PDB file of C-alpha atoms and ligand atoms in Angstrom:
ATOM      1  CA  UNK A 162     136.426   8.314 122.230  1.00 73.00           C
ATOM      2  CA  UNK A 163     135.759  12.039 121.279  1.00 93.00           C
ATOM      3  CA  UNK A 164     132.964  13.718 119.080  1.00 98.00           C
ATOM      4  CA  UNK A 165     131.673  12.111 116.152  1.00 98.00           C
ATOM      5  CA  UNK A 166     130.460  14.256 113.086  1.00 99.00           C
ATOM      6  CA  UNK A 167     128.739  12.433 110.245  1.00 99.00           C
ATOM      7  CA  UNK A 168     129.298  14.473 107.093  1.00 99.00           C
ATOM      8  CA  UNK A 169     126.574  13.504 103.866  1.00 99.00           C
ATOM      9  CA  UNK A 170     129.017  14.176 100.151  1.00 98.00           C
ATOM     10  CA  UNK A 171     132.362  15.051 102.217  1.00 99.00           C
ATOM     11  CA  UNK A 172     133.885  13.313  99.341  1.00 98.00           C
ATOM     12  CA  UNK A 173     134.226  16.625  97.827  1.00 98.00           C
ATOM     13  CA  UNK A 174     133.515  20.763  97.926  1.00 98.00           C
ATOM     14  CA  UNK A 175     131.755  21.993 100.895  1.00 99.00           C
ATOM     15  CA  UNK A 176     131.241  18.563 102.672  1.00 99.00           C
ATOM     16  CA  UNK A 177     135.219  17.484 102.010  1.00 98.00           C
ATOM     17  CA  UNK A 178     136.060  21.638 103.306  1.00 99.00           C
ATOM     18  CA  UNK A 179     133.898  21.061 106.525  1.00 99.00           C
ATOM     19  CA  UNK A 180     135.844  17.259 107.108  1.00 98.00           C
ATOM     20  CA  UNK A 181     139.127  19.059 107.367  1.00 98.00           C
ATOM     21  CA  UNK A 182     137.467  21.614 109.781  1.00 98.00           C
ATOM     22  CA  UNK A 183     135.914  19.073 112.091  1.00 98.00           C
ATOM     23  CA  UNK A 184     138.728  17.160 112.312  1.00 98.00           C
ATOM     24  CA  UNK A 185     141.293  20.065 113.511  1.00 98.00           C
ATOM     25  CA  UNK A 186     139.009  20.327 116.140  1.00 97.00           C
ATOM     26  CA  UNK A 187     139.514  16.642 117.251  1.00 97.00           C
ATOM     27  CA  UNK A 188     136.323  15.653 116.048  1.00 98.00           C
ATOM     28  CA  UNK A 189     136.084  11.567 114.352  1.00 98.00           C
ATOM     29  CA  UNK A 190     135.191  12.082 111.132  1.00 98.00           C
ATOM     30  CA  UNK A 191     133.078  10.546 108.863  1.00 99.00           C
ATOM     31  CA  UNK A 192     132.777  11.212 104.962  1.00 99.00           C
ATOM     32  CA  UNK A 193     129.472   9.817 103.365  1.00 99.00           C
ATOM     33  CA  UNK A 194     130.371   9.864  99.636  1.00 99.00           C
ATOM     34  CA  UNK A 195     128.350   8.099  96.700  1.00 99.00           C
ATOM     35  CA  UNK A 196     130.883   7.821  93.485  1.00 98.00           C
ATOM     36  CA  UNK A 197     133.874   9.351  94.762  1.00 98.00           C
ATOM     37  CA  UNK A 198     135.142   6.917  96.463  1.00 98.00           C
ATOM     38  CA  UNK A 199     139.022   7.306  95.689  1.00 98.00           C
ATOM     39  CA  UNK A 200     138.373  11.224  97.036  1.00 98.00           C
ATOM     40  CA  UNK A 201     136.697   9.784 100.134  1.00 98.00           C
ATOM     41  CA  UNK A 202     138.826   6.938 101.166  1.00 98.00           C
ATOM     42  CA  UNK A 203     142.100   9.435 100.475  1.00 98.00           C
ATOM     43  CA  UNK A 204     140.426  11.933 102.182  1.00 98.00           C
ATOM     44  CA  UNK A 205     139.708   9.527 105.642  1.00 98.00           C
ATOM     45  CA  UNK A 206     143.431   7.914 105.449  1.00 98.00           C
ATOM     46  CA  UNK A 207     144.806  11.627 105.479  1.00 98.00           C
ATOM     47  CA  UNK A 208     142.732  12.808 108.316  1.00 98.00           C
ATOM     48  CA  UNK A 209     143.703   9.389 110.158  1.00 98.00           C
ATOM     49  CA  UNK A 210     147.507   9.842 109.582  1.00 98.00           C
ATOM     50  CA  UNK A 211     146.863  13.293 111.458  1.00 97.00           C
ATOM     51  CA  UNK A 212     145.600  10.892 114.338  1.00 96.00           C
ATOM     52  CA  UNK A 213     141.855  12.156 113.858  1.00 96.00           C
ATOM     53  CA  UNK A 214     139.478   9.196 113.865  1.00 98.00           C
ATOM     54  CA  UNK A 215     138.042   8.826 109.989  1.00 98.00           C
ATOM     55  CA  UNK A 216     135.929   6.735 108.246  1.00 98.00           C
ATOM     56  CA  UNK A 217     134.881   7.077 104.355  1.00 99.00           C
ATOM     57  CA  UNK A 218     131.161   5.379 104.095  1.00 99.00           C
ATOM     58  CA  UNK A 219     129.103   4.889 100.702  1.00 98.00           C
ATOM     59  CA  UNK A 220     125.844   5.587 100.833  1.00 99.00           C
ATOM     60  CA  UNK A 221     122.949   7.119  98.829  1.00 99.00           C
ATOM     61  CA  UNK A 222     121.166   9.520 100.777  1.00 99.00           C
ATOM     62  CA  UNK A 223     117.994   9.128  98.642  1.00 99.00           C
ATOM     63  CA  UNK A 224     117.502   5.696  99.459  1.00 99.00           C
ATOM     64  CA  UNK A 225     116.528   4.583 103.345  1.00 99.00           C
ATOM     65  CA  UNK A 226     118.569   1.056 103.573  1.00 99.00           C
ATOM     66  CA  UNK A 227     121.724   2.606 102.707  1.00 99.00           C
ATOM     67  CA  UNK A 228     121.681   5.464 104.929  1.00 99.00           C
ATOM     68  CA  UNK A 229     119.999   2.926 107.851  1.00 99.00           C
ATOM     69  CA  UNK A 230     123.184   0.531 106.981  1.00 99.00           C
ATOM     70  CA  UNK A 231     125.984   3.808 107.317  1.00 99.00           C
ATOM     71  CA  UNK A 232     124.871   5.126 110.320  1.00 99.00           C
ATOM     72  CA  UNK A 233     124.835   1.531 112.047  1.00 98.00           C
ATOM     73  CA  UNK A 234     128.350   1.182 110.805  1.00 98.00           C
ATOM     74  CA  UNK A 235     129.811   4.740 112.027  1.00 98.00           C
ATOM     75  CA  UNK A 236     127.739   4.149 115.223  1.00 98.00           C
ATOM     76  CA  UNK A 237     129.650   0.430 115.631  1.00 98.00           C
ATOM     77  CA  UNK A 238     132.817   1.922 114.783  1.00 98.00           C
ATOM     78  CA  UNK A 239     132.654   5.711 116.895  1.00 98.00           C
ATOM     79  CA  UNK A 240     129.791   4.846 119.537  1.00 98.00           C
ATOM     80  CA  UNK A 241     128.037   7.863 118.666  1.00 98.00           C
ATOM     81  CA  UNK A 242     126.943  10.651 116.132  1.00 98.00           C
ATOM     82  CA  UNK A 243     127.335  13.882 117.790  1.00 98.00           C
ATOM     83  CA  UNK A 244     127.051  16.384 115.309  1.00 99.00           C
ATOM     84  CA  UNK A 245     125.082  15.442 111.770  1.00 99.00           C
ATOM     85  CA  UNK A 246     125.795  17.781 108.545  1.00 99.00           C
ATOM     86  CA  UNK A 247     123.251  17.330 105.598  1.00 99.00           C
ATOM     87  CA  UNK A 248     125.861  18.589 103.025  1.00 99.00           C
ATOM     88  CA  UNK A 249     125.095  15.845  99.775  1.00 99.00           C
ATOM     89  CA  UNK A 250     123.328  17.776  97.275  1.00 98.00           C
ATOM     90  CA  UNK A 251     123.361  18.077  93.067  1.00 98.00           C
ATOM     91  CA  UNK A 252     122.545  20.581  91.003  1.00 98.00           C
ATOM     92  CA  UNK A 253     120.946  21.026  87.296  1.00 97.00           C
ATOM     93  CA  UNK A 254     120.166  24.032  85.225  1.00 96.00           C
ATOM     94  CA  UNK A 255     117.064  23.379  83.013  1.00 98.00           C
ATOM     95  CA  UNK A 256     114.081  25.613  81.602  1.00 98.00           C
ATOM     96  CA  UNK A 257     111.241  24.840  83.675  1.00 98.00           C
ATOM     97  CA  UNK A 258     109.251  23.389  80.871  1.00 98.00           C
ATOM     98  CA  UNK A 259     112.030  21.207  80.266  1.00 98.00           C
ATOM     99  CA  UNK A 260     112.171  19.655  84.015  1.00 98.00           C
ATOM    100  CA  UNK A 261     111.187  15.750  83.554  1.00 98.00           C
ATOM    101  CA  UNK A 262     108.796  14.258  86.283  1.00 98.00           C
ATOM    102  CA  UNK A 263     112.036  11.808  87.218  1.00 98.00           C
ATOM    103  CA  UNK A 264     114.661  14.647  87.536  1.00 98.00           C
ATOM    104  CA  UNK A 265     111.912  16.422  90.066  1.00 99.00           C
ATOM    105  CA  UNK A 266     112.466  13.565  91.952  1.00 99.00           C
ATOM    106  CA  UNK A 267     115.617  12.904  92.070  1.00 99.00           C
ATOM    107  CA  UNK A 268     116.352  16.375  93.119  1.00 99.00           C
ATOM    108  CA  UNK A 269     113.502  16.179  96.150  1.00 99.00           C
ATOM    109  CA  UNK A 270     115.092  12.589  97.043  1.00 99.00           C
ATOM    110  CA  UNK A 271     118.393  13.660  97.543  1.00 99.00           C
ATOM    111  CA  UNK A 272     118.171  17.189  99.184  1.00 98.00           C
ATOM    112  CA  UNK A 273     114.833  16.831 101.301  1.00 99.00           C
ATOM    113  CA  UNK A 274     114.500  12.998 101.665  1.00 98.00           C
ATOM    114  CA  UNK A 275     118.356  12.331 101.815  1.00 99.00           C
ATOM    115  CA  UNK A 276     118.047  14.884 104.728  1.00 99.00           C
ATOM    116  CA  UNK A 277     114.819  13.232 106.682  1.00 99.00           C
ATOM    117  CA  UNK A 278     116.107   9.772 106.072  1.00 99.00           C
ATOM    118  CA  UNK A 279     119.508  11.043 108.074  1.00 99.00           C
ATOM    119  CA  UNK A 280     117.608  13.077 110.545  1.00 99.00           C
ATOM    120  CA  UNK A 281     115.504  10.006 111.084  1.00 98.00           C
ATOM    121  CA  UNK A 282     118.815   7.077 111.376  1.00 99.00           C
ATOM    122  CA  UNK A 283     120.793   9.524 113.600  1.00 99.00           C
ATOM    123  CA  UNK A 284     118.494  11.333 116.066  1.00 98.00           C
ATOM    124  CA  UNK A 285     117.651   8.342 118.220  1.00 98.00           C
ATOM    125  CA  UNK A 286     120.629   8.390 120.057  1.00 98.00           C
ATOM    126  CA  UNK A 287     121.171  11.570 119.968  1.00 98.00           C
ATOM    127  CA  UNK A 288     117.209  12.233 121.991  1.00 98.00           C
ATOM    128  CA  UNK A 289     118.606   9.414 123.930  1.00 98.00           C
ATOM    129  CA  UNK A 290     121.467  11.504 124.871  1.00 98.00           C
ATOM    130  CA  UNK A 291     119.662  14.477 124.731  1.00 98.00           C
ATOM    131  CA  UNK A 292     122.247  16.629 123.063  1.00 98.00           C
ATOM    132  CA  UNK A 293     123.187  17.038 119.641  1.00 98.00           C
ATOM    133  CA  UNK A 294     123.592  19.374 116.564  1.00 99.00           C
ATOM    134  CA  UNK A 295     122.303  19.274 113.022  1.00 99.00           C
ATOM    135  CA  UNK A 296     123.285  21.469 110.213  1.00 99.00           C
ATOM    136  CA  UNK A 297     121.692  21.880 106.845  1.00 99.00           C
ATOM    137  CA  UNK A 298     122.910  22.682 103.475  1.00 99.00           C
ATOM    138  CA  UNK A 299     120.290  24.859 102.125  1.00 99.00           C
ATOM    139  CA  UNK A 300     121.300  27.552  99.407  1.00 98.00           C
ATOM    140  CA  UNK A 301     121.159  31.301  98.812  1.00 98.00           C
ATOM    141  CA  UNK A 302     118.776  29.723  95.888  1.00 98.00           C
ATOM    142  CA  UNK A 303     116.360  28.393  98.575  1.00 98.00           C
ATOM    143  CA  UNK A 304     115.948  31.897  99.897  1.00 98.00           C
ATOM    144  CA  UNK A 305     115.566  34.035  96.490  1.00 98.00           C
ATOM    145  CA  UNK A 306     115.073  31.782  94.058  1.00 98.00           C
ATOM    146  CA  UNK A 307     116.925  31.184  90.787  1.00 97.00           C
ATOM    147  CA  UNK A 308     115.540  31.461  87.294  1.00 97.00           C
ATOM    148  CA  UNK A 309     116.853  27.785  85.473  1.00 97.00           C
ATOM    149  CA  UNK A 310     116.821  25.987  88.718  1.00 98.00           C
ATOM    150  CA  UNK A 311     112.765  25.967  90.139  1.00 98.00           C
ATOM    151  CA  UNK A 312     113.376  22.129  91.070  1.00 98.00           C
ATOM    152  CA  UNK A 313     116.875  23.199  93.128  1.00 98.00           C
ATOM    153  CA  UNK A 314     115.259  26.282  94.435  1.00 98.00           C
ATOM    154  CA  UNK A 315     112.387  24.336  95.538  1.00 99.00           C
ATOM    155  CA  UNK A 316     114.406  21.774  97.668  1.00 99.00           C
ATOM    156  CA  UNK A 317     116.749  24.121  98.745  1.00 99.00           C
ATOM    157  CA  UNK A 318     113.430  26.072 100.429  1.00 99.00           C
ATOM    158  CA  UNK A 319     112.424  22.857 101.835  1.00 99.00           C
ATOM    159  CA  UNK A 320     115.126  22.408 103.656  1.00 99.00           C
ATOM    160  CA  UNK A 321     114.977  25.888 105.598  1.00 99.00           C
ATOM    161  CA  UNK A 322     111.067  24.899 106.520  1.00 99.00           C
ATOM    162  CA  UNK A 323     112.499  21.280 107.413  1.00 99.00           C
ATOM    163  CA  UNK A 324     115.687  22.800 109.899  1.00 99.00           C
ATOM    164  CA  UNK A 325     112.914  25.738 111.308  1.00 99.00           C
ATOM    165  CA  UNK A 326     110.065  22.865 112.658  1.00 99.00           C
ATOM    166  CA  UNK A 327     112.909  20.095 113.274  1.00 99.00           C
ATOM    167  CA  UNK A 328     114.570  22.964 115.461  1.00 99.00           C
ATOM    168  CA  UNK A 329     111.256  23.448 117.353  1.00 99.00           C
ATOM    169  CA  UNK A 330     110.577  20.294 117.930  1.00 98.00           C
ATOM    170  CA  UNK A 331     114.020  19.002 118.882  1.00 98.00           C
ATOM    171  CA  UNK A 332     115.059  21.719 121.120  1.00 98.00           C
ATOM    172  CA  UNK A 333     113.106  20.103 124.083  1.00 98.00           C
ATOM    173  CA  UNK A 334     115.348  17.251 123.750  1.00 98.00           C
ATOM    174  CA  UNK A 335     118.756  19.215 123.705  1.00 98.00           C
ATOM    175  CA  UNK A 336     119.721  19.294 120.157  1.00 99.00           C
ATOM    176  CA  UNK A 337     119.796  22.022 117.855  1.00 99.00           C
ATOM    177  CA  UNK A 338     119.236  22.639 114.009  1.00 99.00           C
ATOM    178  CA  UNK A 339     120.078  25.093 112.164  1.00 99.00           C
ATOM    179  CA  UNK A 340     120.794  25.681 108.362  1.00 98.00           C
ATOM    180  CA  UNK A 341     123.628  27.369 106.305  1.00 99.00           C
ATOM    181  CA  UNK A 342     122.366  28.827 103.315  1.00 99.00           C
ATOM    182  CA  UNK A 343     125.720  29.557 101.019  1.00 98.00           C
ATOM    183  CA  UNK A 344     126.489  32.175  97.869  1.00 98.00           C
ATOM    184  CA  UNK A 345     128.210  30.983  94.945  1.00 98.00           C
ATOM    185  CA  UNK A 346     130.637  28.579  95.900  1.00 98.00           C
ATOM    186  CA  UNK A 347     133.819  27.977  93.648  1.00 98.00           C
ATOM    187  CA  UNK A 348     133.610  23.779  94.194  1.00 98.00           C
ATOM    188  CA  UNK A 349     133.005  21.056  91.102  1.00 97.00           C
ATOM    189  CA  UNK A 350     128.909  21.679  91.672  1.00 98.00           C
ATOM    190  CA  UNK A 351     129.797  25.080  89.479  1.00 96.00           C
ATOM    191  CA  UNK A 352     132.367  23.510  87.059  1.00 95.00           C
ATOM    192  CA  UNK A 353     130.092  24.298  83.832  1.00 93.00           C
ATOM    193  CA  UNK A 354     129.943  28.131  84.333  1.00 94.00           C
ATOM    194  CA  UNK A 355     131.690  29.901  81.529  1.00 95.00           C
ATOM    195  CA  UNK A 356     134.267  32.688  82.684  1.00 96.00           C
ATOM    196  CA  UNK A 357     131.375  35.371  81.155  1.00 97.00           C
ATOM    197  CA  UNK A 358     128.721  33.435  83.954  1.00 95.00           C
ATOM    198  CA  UNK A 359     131.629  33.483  86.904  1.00 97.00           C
ATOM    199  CA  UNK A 360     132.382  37.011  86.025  1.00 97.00           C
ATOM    200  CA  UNK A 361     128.587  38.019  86.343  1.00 97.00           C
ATOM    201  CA  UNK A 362     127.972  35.987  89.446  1.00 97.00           C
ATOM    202  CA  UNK A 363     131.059  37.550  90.877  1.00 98.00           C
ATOM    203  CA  UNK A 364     129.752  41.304  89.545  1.00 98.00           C
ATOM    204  CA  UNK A 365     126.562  40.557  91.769  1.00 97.00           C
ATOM    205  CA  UNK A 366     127.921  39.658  94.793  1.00 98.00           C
ATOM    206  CA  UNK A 367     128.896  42.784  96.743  1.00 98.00           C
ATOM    207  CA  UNK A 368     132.131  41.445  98.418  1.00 98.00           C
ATOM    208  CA  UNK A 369     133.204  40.643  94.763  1.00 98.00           C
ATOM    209  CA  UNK A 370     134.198  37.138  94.886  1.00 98.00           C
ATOM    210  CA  UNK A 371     133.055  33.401  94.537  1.00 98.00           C
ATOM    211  CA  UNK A 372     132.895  31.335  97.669  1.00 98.00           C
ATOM    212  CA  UNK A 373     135.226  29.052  98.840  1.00 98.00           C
ATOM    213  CA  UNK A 374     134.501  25.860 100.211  1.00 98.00           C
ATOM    214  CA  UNK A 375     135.959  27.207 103.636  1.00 99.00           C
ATOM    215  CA  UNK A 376     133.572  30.327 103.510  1.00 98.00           C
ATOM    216  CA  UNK A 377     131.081  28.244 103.732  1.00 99.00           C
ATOM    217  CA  UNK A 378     132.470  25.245 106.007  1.00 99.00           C
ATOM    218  CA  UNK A 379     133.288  27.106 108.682  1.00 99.00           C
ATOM    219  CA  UNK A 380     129.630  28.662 108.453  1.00 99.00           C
ATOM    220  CA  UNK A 381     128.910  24.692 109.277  1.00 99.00           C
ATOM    221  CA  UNK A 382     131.088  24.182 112.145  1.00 99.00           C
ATOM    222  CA  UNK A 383     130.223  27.263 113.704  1.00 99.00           C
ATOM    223  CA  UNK A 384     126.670  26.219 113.656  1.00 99.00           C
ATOM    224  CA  UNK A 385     128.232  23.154 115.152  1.00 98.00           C
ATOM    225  CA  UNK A 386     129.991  24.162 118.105  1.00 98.00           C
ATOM    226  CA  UNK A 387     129.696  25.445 121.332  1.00 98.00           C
ATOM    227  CA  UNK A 388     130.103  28.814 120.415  1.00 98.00           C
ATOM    228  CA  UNK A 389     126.091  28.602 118.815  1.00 98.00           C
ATOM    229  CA  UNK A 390     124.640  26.982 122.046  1.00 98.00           C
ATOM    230  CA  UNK A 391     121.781  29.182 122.082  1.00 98.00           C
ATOM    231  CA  UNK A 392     121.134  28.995 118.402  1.00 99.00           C
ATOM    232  CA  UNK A 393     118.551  26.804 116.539  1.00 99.00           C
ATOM    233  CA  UNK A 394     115.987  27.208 113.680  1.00 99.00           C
ATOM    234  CA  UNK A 395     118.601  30.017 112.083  1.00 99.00           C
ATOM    235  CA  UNK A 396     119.438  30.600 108.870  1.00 99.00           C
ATOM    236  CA  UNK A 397     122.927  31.421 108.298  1.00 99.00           C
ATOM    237  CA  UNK A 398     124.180  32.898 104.909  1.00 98.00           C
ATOM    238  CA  UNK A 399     127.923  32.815 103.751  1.00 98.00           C
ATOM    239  CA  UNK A 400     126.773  34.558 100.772  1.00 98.00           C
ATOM    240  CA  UNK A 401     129.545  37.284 100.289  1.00 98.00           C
ATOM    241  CA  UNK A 402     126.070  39.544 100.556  1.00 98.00           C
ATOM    242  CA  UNK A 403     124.485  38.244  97.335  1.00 98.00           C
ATOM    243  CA  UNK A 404     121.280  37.850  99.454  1.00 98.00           C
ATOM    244  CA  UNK A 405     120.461  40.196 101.779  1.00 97.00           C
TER     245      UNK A 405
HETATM  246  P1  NAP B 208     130.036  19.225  94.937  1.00 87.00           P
HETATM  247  O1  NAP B 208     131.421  19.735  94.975  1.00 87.00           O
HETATM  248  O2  NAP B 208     129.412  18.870  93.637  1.00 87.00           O
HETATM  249  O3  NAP B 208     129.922  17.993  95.947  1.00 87.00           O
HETATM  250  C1  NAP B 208     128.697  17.344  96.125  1.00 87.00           C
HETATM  251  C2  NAP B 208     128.880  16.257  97.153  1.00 87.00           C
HETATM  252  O4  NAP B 208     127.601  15.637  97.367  1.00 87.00           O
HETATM  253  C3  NAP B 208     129.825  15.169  96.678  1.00 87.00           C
HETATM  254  O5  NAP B 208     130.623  14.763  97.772  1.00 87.00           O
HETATM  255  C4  NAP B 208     128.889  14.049  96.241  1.00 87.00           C
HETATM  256  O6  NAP B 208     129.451  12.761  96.431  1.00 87.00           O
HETATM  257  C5  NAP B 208     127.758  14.239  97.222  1.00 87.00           C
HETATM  258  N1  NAP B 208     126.502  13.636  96.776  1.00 87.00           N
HETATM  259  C6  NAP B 208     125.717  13.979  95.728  1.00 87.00           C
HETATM  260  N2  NAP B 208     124.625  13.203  95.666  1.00 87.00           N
HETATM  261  C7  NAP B 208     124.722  12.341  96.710  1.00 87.00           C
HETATM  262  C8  NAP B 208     123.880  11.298  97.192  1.00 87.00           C
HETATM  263  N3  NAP B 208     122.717  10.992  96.593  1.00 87.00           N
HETATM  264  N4  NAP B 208     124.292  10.625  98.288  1.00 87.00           N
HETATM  265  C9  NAP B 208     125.461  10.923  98.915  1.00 87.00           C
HETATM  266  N5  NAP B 208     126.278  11.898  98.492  1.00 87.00           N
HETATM  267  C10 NAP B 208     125.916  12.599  97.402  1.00 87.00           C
HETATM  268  O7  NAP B 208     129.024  20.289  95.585  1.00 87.00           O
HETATM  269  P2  NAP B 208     129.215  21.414  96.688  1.00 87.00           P
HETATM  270  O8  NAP B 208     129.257  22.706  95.980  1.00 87.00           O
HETATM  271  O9  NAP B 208     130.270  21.051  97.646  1.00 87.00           O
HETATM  272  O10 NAP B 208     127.768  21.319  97.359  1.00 87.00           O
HETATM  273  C11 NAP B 208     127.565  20.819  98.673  1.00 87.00           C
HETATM  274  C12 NAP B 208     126.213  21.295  99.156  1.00 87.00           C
HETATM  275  O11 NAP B 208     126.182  22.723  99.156  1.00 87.00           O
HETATM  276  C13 NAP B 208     125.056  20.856  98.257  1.00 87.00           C
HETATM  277  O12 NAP B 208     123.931  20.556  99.050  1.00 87.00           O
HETATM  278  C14 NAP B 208     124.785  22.102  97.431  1.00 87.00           C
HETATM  279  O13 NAP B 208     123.467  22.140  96.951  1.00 87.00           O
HETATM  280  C15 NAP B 208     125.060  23.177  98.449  1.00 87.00           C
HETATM  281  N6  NAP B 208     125.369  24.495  97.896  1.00 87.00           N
HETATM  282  C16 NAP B 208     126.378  24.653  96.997  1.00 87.00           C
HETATM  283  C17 NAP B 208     126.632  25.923  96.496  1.00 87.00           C
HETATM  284  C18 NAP B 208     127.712  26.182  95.486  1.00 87.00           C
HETATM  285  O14 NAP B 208     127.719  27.268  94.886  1.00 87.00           O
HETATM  286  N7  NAP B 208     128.650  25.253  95.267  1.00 87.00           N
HETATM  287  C19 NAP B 208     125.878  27.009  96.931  1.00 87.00           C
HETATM  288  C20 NAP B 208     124.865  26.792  97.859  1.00 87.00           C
HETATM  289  C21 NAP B 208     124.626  25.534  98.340  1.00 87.00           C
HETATM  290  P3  NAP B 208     130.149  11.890  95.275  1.00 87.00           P
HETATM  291  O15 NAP B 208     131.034  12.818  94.494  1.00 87.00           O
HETATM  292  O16 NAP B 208     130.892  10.869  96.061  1.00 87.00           O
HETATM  293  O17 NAP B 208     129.043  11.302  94.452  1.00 87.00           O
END
């Protein structure tokens, strides 16, 4: 039946980038999306006219029932989850002071609990198996911080301490996680930056361009693949050198 990869917000940006990716490489796809669904379900019906196996499945990632209820549907449908990407993510510029209590949570929900309730739904079978792959979506933000975005900077961190213990844990059992920690990335999540704030964010980054969704997908599938075997806990940064 091939390889399965389970993709969280493929619907769009870096998830729908790292979709395309997987599936050139034969891999059955499927795209996790929450509101885009007419992105998602175009998305799977392309890949599946190029004879890759595809399935576009809603789910919150913040809430446990939804993602138990998607992974027992790609596992009826594909057999297996081989590879798991933790791509679903938001982001929100606010003052500190001006952070509410609810949007702290929401952002925790969706990047660190959206990622543990997926670890949690898809690693049985894959201990059972022992082999497998995780990748992470942290940030660049997660390493260094960004002034405007504690709460995103905060999860993003999380989720390198969260791939680093998983990875020592796991890698008794045959599966590896690792993280991808991208620059600034030219998808919808920066939309709102004004040509002054893309020009700046451009000015800092020392190979002088934004991301594209590509940069930092095939980060992902690297991290994926065979070709990373002996690699888990890692940190890798498609960052055009922003961070060093
Ligand atoms: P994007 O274009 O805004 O796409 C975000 C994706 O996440 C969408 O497919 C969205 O699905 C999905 N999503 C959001 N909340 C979700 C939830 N609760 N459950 C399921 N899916 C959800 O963003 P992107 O730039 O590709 O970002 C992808 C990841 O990379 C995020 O984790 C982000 O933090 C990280 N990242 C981005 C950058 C950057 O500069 N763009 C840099 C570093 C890291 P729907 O549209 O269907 O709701």
């Amino acid at each position: 039946m091939g390889r399965t990869v389970l993709i969280t917000g493929a619907s769009r940006g870096i998830g729908r980038a790292a979709a395309e990716l997987f599936a050139a490489e034969r891999f059955n796809v499927v795209i996790n999306y929450l509101h885009s669904e007419g992105e998602a379900q175009s998305l799977a019906a392309e890949l599946s006219r190029r004879g890759c196996g595809a399935a576009a499945l809603r789910a919150d990632v913040a809430d446990r029932a939804q993602v138990e209820s998607m992974v027992q549907s790609a596992l009826d449908t594909f057999g297996a989850i081989d590879v798991l990407v933790n791509n679903a993510g938001i982001a929100q510029q606010r003052l500190f002071t001006d952070i509410t209590p609810a949007e702290w949570d929401r952002m925790m929900d969706v990047h660190v609990k959206g990622t543990f309730h997926c670890c949690q739904c898809v690693l049985p079978q894959m201990i059972h198996r022992k082999c497998g792959a995780i990748v992470n979506v942290s940030s660049m933000w997660g390493q260094a911080g960004a002034s405007c975005e504690v709460h995103y900077s905060t999860a993003k961190a999380a989720v390198i301490g969260f791939t680093k213990a998983l990875a020592k844990e796991l890698g008794p059992s045959g599966i590896r996680v690792n993280c991808v920690a991208p620059g600034v990335i030219d998808t919808g999540m920066n939309a709102g930056l004004s040509q002054d704030d893309r020009c700046a964010l451009i000015g800092e980054t020392p190979l002088m361009r934004l991301g594209t969704p590509f940069d930092a997908a095939r980060a992902i599938v690297f991290l994926a693949s065979e070709s990373a075997d002996f690699i888990t806990g890692q940190v890798l940064a498609p960052n055009g050198g922003f961070v060093i």
